[in-house]
mmCIF file of C-alpha atoms in Angstrom:
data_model
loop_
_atom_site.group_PDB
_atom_site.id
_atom_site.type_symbol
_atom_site.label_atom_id
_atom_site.label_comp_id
_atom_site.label_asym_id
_atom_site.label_seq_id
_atom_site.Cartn_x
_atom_site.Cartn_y
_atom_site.Cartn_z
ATOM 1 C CA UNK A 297 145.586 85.421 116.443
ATOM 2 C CA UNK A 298 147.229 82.134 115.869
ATOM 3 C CA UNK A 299 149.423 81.808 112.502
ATOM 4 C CA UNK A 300 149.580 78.646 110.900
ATOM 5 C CA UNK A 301 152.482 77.782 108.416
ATOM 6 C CA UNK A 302 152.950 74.635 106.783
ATOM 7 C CA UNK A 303 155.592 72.649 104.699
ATOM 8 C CA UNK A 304 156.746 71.629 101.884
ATOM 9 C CA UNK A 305 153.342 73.025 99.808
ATOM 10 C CA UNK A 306 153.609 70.383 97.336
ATOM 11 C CA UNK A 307 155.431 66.948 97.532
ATOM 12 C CA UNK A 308 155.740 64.431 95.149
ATOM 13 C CA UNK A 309 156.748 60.670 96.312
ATOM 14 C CA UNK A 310 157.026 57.315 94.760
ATOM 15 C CA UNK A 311 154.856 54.740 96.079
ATOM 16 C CA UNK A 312 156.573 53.111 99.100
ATOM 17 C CA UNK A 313 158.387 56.194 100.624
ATOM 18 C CA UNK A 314 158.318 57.562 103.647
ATOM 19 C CA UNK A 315 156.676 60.602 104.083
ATOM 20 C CA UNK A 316 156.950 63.972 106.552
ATOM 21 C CA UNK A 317 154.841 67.360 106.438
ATOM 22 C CA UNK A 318 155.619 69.748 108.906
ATOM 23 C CA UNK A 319 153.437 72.908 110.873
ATOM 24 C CA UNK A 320 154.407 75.313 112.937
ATOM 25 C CA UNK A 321 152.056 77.753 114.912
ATOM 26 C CA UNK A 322 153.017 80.990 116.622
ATOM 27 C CA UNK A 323 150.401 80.771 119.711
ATOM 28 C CA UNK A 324 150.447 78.217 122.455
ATOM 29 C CA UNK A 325 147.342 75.801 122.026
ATOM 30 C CA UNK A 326 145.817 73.300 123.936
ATOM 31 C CA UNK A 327 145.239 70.848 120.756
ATOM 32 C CA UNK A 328 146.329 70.852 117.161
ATOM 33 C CA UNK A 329 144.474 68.987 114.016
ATOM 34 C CA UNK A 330 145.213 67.009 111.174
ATOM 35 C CA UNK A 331 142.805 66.899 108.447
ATOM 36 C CA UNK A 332 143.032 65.226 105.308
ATOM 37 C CA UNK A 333 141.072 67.102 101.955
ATOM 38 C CA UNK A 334 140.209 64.476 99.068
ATOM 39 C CA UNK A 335 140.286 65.175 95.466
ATOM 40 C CA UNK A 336 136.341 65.927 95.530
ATOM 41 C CA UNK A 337 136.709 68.927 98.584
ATOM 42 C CA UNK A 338 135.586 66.573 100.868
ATOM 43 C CA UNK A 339 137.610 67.073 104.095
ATOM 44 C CA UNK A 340 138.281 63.885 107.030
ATOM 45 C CA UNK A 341 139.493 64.481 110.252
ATOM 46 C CA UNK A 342 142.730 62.188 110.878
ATOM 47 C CA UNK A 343 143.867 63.162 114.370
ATOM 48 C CA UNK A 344 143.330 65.507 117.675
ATOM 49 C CA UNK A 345 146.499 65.794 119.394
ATOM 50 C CA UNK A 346 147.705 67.722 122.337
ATOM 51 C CA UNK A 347 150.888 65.906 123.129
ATOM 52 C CA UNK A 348 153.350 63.046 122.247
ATOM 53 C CA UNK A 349 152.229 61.065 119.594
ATOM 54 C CA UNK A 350 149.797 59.330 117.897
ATOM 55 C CA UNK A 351 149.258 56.349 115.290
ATOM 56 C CA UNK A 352 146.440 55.274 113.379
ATOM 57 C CA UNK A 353 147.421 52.305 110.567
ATOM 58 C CA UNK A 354 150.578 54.189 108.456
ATOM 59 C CA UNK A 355 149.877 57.484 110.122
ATOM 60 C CA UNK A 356 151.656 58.891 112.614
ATOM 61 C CA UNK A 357 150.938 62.822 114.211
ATOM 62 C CA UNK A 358 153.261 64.103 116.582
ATOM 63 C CA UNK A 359 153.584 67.197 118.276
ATOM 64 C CA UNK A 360 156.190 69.256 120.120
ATOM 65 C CA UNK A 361 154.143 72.028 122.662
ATOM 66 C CA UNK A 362 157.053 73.692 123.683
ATOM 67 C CA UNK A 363 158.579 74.272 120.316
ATOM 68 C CA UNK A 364 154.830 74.912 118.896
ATOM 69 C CA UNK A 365 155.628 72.276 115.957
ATOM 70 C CA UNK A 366 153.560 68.843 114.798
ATOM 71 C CA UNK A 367 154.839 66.180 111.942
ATOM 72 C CA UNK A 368 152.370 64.197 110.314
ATOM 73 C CA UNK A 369 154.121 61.380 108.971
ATOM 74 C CA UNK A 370 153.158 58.364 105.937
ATOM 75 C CA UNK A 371 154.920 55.470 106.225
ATOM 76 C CA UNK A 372 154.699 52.798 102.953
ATOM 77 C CA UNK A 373 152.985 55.497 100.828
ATOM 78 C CA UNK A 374 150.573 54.395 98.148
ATOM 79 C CA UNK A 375 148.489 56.660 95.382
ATOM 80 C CA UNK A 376 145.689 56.132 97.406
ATOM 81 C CA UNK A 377 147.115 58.595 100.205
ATOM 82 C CA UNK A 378 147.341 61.607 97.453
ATOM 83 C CA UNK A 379 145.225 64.444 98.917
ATOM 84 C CA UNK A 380 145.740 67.632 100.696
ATOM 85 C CA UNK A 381 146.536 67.111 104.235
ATOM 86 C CA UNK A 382 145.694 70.045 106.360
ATOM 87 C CA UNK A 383 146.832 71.486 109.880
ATOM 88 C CA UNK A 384 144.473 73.256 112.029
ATOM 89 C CA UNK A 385 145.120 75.101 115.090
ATOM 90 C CA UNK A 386 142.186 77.535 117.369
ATOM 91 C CA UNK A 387 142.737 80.527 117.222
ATOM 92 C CA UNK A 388 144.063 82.674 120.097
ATOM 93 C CA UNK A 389 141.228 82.731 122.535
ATOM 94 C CA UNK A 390 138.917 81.103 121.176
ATOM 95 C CA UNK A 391 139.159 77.244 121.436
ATOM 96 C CA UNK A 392 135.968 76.688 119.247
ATOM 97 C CA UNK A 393 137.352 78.658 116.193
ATOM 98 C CA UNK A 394 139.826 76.825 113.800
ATOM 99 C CA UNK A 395 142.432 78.061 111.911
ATOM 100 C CA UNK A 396 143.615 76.427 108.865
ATOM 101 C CA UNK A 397 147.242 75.893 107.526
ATOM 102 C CA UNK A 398 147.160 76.087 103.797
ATOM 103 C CA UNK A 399 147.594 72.279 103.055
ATOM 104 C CA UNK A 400 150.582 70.262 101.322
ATOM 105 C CA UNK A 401 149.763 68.816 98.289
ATOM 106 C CA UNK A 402 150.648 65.332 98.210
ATOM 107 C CA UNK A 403 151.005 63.130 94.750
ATOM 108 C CA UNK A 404 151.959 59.713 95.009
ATOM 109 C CA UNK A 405 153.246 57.813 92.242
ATOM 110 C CA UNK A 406 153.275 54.470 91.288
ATOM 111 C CA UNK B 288 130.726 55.904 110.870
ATOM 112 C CA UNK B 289 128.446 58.942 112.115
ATOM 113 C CA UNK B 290 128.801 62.149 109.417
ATOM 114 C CA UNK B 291 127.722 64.826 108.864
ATOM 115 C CA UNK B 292 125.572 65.091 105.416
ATOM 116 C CA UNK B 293 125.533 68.283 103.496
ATOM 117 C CA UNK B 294 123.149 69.443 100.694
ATOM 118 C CA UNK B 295 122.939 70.564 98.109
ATOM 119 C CA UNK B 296 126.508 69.317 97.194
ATOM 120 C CA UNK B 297 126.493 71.719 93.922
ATOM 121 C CA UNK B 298 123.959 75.331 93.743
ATOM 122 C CA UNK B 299 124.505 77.733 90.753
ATOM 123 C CA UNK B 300 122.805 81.014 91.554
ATOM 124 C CA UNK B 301 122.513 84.519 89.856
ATOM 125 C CA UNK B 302 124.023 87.445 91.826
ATOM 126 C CA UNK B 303 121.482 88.918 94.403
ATOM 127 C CA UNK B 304 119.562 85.765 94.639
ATOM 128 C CA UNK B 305 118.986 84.095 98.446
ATOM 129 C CA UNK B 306 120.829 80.783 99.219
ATOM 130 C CA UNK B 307 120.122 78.084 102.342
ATOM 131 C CA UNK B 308 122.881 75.476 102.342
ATOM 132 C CA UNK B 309 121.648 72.783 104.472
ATOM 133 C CA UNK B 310 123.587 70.212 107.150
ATOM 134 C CA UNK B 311 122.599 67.271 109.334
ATOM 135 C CA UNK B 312 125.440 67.163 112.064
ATOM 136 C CA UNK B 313 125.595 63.815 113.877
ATOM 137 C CA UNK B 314 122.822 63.584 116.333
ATOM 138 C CA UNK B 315 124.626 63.604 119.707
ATOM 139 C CA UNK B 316 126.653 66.754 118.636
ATOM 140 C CA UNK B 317 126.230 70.123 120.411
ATOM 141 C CA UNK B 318 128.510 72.547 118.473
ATOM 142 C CA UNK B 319 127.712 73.680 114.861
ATOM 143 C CA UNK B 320 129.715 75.367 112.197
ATOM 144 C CA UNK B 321 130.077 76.924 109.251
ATOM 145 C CA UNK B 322 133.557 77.065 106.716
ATOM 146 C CA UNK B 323 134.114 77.996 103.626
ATOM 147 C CA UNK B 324 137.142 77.376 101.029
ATOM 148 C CA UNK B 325 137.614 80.184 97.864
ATOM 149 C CA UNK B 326 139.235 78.051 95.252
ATOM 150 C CA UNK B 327 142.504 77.746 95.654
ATOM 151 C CA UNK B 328 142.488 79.198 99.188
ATOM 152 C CA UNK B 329 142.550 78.221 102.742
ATOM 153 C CA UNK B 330 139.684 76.913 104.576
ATOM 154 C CA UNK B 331 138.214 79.712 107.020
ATOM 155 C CA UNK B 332 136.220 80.036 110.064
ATOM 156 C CA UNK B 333 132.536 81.643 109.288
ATOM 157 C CA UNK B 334 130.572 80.645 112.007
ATOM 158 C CA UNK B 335 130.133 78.223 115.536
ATOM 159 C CA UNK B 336 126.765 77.679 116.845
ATOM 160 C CA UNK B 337 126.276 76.074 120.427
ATOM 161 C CA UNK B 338 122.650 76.084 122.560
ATOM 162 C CA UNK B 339 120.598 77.569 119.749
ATOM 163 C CA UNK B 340 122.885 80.421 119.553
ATOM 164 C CA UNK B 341 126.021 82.111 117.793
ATOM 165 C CA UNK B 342 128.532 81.627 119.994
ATOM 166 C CA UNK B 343 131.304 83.665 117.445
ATOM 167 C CA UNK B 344 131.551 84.397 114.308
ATOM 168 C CA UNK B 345 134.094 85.688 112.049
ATOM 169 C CA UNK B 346 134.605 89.308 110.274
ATOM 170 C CA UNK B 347 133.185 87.237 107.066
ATOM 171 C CA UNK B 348 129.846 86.525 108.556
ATOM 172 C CA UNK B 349 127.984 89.839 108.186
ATOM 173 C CA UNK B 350 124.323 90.755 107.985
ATOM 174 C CA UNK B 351 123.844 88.830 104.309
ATOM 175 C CA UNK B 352 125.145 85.643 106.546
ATOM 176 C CA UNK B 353 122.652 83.527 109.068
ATOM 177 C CA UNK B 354 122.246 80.302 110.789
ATOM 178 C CA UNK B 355 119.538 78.683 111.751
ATOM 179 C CA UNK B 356 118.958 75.147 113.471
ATOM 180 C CA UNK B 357 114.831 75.299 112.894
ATOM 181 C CA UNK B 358 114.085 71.885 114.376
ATOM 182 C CA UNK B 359 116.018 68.977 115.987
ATOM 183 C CA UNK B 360 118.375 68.223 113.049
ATOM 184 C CA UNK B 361 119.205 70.553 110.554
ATOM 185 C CA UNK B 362 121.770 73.563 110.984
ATOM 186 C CA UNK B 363 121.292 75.586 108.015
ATOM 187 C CA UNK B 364 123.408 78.599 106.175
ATOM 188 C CA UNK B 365 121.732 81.244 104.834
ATOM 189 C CA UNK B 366 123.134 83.932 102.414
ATOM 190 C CA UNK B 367 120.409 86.744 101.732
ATOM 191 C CA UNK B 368 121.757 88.265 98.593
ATOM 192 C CA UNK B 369 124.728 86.951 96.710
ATOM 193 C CA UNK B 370 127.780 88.270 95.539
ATOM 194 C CA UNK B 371 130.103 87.057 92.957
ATOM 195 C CA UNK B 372 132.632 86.604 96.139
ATOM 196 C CA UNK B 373 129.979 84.208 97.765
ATOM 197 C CA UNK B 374 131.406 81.732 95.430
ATOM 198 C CA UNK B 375 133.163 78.938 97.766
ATOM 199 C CA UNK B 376 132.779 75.630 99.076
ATOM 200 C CA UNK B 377 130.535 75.824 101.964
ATOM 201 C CA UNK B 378 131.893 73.234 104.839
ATOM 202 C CA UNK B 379 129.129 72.209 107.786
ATOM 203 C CA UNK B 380 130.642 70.502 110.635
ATOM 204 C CA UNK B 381 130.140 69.173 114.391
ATOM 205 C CA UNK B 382 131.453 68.078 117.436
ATOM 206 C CA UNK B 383 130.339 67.058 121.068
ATOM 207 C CA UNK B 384 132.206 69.505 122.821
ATOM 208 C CA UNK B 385 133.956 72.712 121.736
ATOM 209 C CA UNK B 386 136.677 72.323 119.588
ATOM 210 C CA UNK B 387 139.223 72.254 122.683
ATOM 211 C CA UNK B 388 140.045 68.282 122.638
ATOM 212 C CA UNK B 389 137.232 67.256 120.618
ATOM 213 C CA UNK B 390 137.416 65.558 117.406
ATOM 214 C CA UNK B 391 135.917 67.597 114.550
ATOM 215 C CA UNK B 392 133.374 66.202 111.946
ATOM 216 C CA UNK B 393 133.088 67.834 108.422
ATOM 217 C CA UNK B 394 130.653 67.213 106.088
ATOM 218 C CA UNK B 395 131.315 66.866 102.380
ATOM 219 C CA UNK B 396 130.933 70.464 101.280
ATOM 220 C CA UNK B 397 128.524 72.166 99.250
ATOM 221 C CA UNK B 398 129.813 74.261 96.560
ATOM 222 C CA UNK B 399 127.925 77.636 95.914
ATOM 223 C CA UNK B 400 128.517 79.330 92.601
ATOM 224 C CA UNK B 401 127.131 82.815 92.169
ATOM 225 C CA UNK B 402 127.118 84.077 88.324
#
């Protein structure tokens, strides 16, 4: 069974900085997740990656296969990008069952 | 911006009563599942659903747990008698494919509370 750890579990940042959560995973995968939880429970897909790197506006993913690590990455960070933001992994096989890191907290101040 | 809609968003039930969470995955999707979050805790794995069938489900999802997709487009969860435990947010979500490459699509929960 796939282990999912992520870092740090909480983070606090002043609007404008530059921002870095980490996972790491103990079984090889073929794809890894990024999810984003709001305040309300509601949870948002951000990306599907299964190598290199990937943008989307001031978020970047980026994952390392061989050293079974991805980076999600906030650059410019504004109070509106406070949520939990979530790394997913499947489990050991079986591709169409998720497991869940256990989030990083992210507050962003003003 | 397909979704997936979930309801009800908020059920209060006494202990030992039946619960059906309902879900509307995006049309075009093939795979179905089921998550739940405790409070506080991590979101985990319940149940996938692919060609009108469970295709795996997790050590959670015993005989109190079932899904059903009873016509075209709903995918429901059904909890026969509730425990105080039952108590999570209850997650729906789709994809085209299996999760293997595919983007995932949640819904916005549905949080059960048994008293």
């Amino acid at each position: 069974k796939n282990e999912v750890e992520q870092s740090p579990q909480n983070l606090t940042a002043q609007e404008g900085e530059f921002i870095t959560i980490n996972c790491s995973y103990s079984v090889g995968i073929s794809a890894l997740h990024w999810l984003q939880q709001h305040p309300g429970g509601g949870i948002v897909s951000l990306f599907m990656l299964s190598s290199g790197k990937k943008k989307h506006g001031r978020l970047i993913a980026t994952i390392n296969i061989q050293e079974k690590h991805s980076s999600l990455h906030i650059t410019a960070s504004h109070p509106r990008d406070s949520a939990v933001y979530i790394c997913a992994v499947p489990s050991r096989g079986a591709t169409n069952k998720l497991i869940f890191g256990t989030g990083t907290l992210l507050a962003v101040q003003p | 911006e397909p979704e997936v809609t979930q309801t009800p968003s908020h059920q209060v039930t006494q202990m030992g009563q039946e619960v059906i969470l309902r879900c509307v995955p995006i049309s075009n999707h093939l795979y179905f599942y089921w998550y739940r979050q405790i409070l506080g805790q991590k979101v985990e794995f319940l149940v996938s659903f692919y060609n009108n069938e469970i295709s795996e489900k997790s050590e959670i999802f015993d005989d109190q747990f079932s899904v059903e997709r009873p016509d075209g487009s709903n995918f429901t969860l059904k909890i026969r008698s509730t425990k105080l435990e039952d108590s999570a947010m209850y997650f729906c979500a789709s994809s085209s494919q299996g999760w293997d490459g595919n983007t995932i699509y949640f819904g916005e929960g549905s949080w059960l509370t048994v008293v």
